[in-house]
Coordinates of C-alpha atoms in Angstrom, one line a residue:
X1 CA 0.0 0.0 0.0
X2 CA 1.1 3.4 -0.7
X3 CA -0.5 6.9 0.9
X4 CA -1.5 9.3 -1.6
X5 CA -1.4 12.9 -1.9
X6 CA -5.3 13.6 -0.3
X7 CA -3.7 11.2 2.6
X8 CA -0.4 13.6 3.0
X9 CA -2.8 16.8 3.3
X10 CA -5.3 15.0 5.6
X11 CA -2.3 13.8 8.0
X12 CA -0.9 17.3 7.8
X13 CA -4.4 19.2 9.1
X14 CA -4.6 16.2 11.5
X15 CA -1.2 17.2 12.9
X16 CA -1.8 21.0 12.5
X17 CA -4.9 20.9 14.9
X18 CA -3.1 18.7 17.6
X19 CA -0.8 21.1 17.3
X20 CA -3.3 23.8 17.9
X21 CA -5.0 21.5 20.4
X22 CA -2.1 22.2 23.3
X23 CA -2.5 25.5 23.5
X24 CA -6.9 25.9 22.8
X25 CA -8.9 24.0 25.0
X26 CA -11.5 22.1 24.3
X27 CA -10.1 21.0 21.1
X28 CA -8.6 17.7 22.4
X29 CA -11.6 16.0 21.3
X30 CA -12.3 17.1 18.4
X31 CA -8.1 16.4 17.1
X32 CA -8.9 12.6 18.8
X33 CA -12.0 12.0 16.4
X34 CA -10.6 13.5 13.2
X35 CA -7.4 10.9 14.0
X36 CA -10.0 8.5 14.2
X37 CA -12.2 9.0 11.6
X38 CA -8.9 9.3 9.2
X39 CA -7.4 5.5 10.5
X40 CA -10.9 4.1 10.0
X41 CA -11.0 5.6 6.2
X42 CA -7.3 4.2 5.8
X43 CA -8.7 0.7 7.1
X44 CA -11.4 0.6 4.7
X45 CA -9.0 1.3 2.1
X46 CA -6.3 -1.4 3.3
X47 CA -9.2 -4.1 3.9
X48 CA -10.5 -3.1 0.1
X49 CA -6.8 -3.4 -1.4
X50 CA -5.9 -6.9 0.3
X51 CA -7.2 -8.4 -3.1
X52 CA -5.3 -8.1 -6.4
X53 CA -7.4 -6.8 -9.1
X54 CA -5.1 -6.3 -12.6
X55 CA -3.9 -8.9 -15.0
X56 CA -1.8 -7.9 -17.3
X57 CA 0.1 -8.8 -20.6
X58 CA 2.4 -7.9 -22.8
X59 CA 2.4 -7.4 -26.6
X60 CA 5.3 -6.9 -28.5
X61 CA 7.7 -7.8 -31.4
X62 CA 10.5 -10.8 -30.6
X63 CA 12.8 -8.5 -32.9
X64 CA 13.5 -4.8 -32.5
X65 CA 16.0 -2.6 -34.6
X66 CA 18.3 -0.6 -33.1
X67 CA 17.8 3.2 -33.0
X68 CA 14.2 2.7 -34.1
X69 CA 11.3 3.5 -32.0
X70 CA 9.6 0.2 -31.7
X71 CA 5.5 -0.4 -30.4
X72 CA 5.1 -2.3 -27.1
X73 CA 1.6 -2.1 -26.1
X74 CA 0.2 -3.4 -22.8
X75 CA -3.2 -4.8 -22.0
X76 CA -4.5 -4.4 -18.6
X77 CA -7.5 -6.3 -17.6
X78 CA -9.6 -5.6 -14.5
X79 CA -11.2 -8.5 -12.2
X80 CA -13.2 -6.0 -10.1
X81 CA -16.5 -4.4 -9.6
X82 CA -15.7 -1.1 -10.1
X83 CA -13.7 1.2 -12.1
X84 CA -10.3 1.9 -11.6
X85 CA -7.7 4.5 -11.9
X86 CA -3.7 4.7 -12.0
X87 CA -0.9 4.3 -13.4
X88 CA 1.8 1.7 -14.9
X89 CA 4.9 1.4 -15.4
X90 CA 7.1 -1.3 -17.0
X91 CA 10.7 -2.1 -16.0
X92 CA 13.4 -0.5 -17.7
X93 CA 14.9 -2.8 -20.5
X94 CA 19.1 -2.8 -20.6
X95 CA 20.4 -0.3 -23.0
X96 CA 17.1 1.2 -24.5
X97 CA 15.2 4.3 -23.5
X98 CA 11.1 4.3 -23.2
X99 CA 8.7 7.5 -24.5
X100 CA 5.3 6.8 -23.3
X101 CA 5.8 5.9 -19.8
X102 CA 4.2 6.2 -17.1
X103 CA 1.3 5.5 -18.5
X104 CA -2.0 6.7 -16.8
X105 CA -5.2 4.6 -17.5
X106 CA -9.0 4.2 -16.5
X107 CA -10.1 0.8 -16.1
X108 CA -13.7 0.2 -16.2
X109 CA -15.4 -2.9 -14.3
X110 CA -14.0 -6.0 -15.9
X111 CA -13.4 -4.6 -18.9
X112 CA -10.1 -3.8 -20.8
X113 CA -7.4 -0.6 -21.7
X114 CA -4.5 -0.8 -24.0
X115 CA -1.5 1.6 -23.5
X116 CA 0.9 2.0 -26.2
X117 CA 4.9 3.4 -25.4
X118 CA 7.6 3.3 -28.0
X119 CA 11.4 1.0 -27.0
X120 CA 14.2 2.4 -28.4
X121 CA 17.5 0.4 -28.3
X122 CA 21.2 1.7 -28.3
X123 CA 23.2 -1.3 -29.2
X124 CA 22.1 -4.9 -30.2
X125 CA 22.1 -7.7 -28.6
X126 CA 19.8 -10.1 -26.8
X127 CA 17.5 -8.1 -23.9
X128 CA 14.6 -8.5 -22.1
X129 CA 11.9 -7.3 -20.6
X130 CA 10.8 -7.9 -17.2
X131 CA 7.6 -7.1 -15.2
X132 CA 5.3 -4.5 -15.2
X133 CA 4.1 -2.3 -12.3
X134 CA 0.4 -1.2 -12.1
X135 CA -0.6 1.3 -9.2
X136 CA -4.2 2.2 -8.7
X137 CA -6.1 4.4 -6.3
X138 CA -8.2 2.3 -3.6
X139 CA -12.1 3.6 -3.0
X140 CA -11.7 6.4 -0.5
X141 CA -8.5 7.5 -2.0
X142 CA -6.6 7.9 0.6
X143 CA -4.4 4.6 -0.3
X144 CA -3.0 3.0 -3.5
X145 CA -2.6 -0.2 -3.8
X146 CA 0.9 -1.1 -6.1
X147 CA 0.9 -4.5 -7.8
X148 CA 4.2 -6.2 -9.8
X149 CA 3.1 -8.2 -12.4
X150 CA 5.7 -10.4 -14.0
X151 CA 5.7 -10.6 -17.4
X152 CA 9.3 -12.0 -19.0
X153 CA 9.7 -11.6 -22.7
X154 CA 13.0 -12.2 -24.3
X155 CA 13.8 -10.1 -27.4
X156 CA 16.8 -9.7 -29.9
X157 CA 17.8 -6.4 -31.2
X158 CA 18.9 -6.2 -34.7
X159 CA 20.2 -3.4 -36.5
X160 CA 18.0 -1.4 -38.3
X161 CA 16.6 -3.2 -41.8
X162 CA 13.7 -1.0 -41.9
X163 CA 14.5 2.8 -43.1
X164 CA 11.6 3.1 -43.6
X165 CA 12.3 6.7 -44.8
X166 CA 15.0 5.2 -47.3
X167 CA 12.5 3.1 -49.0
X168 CA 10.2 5.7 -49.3
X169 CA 12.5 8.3 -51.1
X170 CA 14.0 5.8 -53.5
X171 CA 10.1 4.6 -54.0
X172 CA 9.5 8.5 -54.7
X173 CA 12.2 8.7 -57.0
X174 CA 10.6 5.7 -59.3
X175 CA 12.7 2.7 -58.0
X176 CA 9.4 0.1 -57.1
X177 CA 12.6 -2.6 -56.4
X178 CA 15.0 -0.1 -54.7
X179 CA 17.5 -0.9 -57.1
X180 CA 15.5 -0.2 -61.0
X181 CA 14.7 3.0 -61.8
X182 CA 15.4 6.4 -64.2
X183 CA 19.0 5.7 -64.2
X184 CA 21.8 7.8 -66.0
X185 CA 22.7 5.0 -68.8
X186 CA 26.1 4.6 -70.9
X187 CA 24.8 1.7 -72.9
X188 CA 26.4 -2.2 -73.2
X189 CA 24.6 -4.1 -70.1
X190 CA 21.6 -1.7 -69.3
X191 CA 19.3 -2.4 -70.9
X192 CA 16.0 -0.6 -71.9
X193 CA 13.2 -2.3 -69.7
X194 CA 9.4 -0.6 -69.2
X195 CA 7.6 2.6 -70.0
X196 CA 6.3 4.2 -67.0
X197 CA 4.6 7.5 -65.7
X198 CA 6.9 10.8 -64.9
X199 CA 7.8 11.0 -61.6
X200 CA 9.0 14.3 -59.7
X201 CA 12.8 13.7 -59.7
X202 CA 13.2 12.2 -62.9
X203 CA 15.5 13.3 -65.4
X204 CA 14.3 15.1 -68.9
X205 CA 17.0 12.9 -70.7
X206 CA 14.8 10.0 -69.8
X207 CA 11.4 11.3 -71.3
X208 CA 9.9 9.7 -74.1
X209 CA 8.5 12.5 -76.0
X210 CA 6.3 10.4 -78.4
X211 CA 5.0 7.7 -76.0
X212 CA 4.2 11.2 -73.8
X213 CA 2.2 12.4 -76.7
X214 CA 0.5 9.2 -77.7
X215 CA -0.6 9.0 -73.5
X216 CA -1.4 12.6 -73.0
X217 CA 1.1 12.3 -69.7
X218 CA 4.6 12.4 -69.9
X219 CA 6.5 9.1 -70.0
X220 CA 10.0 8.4 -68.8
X221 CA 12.1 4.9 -70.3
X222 CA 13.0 3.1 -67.2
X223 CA 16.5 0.9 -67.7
X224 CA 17.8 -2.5 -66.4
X225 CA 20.9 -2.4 -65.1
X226 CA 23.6 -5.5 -65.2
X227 CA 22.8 -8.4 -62.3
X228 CA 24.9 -10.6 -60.1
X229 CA 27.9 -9.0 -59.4
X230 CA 29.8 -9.1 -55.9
X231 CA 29.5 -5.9 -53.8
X232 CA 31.6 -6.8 -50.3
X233 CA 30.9 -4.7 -47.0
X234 CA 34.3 -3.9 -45.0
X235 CA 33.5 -3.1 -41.1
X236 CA 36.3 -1.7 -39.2
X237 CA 35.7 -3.1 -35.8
X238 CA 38.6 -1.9 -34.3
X239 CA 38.3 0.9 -31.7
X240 CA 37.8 4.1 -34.3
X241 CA 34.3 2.4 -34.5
X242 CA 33.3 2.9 -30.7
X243 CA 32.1 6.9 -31.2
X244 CA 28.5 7.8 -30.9
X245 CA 25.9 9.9 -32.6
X246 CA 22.6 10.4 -31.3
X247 CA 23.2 7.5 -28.6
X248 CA 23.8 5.4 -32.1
X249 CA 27.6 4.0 -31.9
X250 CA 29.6 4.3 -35.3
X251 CA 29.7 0.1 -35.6
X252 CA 26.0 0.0 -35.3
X253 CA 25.3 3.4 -37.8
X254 CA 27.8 1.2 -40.6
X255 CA 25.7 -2.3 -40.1
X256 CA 22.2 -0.6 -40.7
X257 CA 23.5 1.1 -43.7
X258 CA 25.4 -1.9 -44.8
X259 CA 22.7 -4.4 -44.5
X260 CA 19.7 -1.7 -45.7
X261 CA 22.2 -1.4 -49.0
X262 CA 22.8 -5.2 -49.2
X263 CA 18.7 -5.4 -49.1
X264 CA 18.7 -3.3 -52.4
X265 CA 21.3 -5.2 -54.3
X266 CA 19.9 -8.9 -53.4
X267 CA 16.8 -7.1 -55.1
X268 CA 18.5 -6.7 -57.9
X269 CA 20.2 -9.7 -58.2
X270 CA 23.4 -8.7 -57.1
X271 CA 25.3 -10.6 -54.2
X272 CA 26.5 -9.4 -51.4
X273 CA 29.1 -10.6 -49.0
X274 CA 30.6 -9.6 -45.2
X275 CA 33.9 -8.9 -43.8
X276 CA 34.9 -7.3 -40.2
X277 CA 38.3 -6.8 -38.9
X278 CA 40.5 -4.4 -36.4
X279 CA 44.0 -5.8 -36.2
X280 CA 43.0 -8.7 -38.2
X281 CA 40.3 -10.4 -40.3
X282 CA 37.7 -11.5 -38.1
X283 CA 34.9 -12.6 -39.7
X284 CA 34.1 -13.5 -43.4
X285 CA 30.7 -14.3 -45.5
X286 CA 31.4 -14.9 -49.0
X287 CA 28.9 -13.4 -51.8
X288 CA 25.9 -14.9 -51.3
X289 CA 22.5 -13.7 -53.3
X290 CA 19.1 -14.0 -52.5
X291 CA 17.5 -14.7 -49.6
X292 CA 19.9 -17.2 -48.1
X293 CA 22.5 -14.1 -48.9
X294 CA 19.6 -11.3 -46.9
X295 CA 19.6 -14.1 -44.2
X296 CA 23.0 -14.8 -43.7
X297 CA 24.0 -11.2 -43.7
X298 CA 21.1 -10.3 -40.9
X299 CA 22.7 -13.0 -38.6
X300 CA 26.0 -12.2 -39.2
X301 CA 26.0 -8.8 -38.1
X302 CA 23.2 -9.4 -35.0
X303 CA 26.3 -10.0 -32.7
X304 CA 29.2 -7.6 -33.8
X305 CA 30.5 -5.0 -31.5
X306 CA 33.8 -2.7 -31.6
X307 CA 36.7 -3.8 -29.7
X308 CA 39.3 -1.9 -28.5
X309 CA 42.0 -3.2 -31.4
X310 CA 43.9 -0.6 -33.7
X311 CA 42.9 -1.4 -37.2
X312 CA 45.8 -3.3 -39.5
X313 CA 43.7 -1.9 -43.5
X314 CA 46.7 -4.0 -45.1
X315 CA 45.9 -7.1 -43.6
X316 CA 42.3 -6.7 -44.1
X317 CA 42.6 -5.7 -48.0
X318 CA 44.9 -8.6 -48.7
X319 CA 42.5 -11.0 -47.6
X320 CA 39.9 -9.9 -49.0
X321 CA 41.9 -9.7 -52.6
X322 CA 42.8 -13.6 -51.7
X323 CA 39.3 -14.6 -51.1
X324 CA 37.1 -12.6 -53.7
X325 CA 38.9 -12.5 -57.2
X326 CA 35.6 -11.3 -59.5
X327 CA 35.7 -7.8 -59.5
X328 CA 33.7 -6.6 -57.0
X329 CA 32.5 -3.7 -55.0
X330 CA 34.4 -3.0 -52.1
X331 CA 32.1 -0.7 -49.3
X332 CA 34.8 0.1 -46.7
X333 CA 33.2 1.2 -43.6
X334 CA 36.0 3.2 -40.7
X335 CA 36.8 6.4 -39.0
X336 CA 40.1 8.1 -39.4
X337 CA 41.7 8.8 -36.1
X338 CA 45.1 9.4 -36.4
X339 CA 47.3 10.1 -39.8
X340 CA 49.2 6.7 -39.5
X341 CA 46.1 4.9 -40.1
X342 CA 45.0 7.1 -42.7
X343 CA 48.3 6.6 -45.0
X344 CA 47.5 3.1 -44.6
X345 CA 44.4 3.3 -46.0
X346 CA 45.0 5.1 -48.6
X347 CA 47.6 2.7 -49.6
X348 CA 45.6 -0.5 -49.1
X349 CA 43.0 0.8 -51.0
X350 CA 45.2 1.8 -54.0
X351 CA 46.2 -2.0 -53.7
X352 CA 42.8 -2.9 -54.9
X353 CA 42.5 -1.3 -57.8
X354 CA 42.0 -1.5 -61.1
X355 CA 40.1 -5.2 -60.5
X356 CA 38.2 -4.2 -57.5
X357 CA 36.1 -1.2 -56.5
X358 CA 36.6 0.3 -53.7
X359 CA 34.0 2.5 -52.0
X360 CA 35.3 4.4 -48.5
X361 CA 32.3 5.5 -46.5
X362 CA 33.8 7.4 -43.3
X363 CA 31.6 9.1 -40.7
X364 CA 32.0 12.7 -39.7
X365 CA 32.5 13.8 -36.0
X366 CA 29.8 16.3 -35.5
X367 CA 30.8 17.5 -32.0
X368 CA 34.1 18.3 -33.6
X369 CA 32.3 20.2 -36.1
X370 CA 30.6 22.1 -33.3
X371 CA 33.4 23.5 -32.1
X372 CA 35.7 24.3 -35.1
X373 CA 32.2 26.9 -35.4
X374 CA 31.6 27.5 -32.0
X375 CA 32.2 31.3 -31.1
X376 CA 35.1 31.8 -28.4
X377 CA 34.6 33.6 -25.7
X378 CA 38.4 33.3 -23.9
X379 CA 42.0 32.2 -24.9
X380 CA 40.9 28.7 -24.1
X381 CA 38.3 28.5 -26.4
X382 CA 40.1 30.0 -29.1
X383 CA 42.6 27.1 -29.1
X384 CA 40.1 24.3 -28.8
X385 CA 38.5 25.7 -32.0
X386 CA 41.4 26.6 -33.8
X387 CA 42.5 22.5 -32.6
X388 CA 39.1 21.5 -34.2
X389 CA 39.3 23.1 -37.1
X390 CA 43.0 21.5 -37.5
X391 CA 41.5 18.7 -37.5
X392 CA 38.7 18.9 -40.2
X393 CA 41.3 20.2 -42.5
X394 CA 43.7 17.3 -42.0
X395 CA 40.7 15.0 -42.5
X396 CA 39.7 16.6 -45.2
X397 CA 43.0 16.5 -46.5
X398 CA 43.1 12.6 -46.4
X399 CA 39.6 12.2 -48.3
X400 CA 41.1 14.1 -50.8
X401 CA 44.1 11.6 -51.1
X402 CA 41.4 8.7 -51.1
X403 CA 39.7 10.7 -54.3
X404 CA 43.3 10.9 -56.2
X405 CA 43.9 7.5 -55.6
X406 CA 41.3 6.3 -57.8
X407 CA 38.7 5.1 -54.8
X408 CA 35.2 6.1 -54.3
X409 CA 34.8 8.5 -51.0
X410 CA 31.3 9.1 -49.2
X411 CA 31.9 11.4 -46.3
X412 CA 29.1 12.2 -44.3
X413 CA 27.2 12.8 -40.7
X414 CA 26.2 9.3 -38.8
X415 CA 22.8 10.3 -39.4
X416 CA 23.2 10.9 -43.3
X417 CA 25.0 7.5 -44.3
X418 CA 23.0 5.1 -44.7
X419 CA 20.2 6.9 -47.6
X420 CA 23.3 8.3 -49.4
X421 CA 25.6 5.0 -49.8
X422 CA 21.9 3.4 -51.1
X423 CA 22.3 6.7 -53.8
X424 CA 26.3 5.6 -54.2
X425 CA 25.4 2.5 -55.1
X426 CA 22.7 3.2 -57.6
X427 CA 25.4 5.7 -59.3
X428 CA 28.0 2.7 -59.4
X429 CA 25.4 0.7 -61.2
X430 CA 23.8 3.2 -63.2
X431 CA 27.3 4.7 -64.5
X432 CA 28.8 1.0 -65.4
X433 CA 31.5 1.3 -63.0
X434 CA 31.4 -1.8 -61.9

């Protein structure tokens, strides 16, 4: 049982006028009786909570995606004769924050409410949830009666296959596949594959001025472009990977964008393979298509995490020109933290060309960005933003060397990466570079 607020003010006028009572007389009775009257109303309310009255369940996906808000709902029913109001609360789940909680509810007489809060999980892994707490006012009001209702659910949290908001803006831009669409074509393997209506974003180049007239609409030629080729996904999983955006770590931004670009090329009929290093190769899925390749990928990358290892490029770019001798993509996911590890990059990447592709996507430090803009107020400050701005330059410096070398650079913030290395790759196929 726990008092509630009309309990608190009750108990405080009780003790105000016993107070008042030492000093008046004649006002010991009445400070007695409204003591009395006050424990009798609190016994009716502890002899009226003895009983439980909720049941509850829980409803709720066995997979979430990380860095997504995702649905729980819970479904209170009530046992008793009358209707009741409170509030509930469900436990905290490891490494996720809640929106929608506590939730407040009135409960008619055996009937049902449904309360909806969104989950949203920082890093993956295998969680749980545990019980749920209810609290409800008891008749007089003066007590609440606080009920625990266990309710264990085991959940694994993948990264984030959805992007949602992905989908839709290749959808908008005429891709019904994510991969097919108005593309920029140089001949030889595209090939010319359906008529279909203009959509905003399309190219001029691409209308078919006497289809457009026959249709009274404008028309734009949409083009195949060449299937099953390899496209490889590099993680660094060394310690440059550890950073956070948003509450998102860097490891987790690269795996959502990888596997939401891997969705789009097993579309299309391209395959798509996995390897993850720091000091050396770690892990290694070959090129797989289809849905065995979308499946393989998805539980592959459920359990990776950054480790505190530097990050040896060389030995990670030899092996993959030992294992995978088509030409392939090469989507090289890392963070530049020092200008050791940058030359070495630049140099293992240069290694893989002309047969392979490569594709660098590095991740921006936005709090760094901050400051090399932040205004300075002292000497101190002056030098930290001078410091930061050292420091873009320099990085900018290296993507630069990456773009001289031949590879393919996408720089961007965490937040940015993965709808613009889906745009990359439609480039790559719609230009023939592969």
């Amino acid at each position: 049982m726990v008092p509630t607020r009309r309990l608190v003010v009750l108990a405080f006028l009780a003790t105000a006028i016993a107070v008042v009572a030492g000093y008046v007389r004649g006002l010991d009775a009445a400070w007695l009786a409204i003591d009395g009257v006050l424990l009798l109303m609190c016994g009716v309310d502890a002899l009226a909570g003895r009983k439980a009255l909720i049941s509850a369940e829980r409803r709720a996906a066995h997979i979430f995606s990380v860095g997504r808000a995702n649905p729980v709902t819970l479904v209170l029913h009530n046992r008793g004769n009358r209707v009741l109001r409170g509030s509930v609360m469900d436990d905290p789940v490891e490494e996720a924050t809640a929106s929608g909680l506590p939730g407040e509810f009135e409960l008619p007489a055996h009937g049902t409410v449904t309360l909806r809060y969104d989950l949203t999980p920082t890093r993956r892994g295998k969680r749980a949830f545990r019980a749920a707490t209810v609290r409800y006012r008891l008749p007089l009001g003066l007590l609440e009666r606080q009920e625990r209702i266990e309710l264990h659910q085991e959940l694994d949290v993948y990264p984030d296959v959805h992007a949602a908001r992905t989908l839709e803006m290749l959808r908008r831009q005429g891709r019904e596949d994510a991969r097919v669409g108005s593309l920029r074509v140089r001949g030889g393997d595209t090939e010319f594959e359906r008529l279909r209506p203009y959509q905003k974003g399309d190219e001029i180049r691409h209308v078919d001025w006497r289809a457009s007239a026959r249709r009274e609409e404008l028309v734009v030629r949409q083009y195949q472009a060449e299937s099953n080729q390899n496209v490889v996904f590099a993680i660094d999983v060394g310690r440059s990977m550890r950073g956070e955006s948003e509450g998102i770590t860097s490891i987790d931004r690269a795996l959502g964008a990888a596997l939401l670009t891997a969705d789009v090329a097993l579309r299309g009929g391209d395959k798509a393979g996995l390897l993850t290093f720091d000091d050396r190769p770690r892990s290694f899925l070959r090129p797989t298509g289809g849905n065995i390749g979308s499946r393989k990928l998805t539980r592959a990358a459920y359990a990776l995490d950054a480790g505190l290892a530097a990050t040896d490029y060389r030995a990670a770019m030899v092996f993959l020109k030992t294992q995978v001798k088509a030409r392939s993509l090469f989507v090289i996911f890392t963070n530049l933290l020092e200008p050791r590890g940058a030359r070495e990059l630049a140099a293992s990447v240069k290694s893989l060309m002309p047969r392979h592709l490569p594709l660098c996507v590095l991740m921006r430090d936005e709090d760094i960005e901050e400051l090399a803009v932040a205004p300075s107020q002292n000497e101190a400050e002056t030098f930290v933003r001078a410091a930061a701005g050292e420091s873009l330059a320099w990085r900018d410096g290296i993507v630069r060397s990456l773009r001289n070398a031949g590879a393919l650079v996408l720089d961007a913030r965490p937040g940015d990466v993965t709808p613009l290395l889906v745009k990359r790759y439609l480039e790559v196929k719609a230009r023939r570079l592969l």
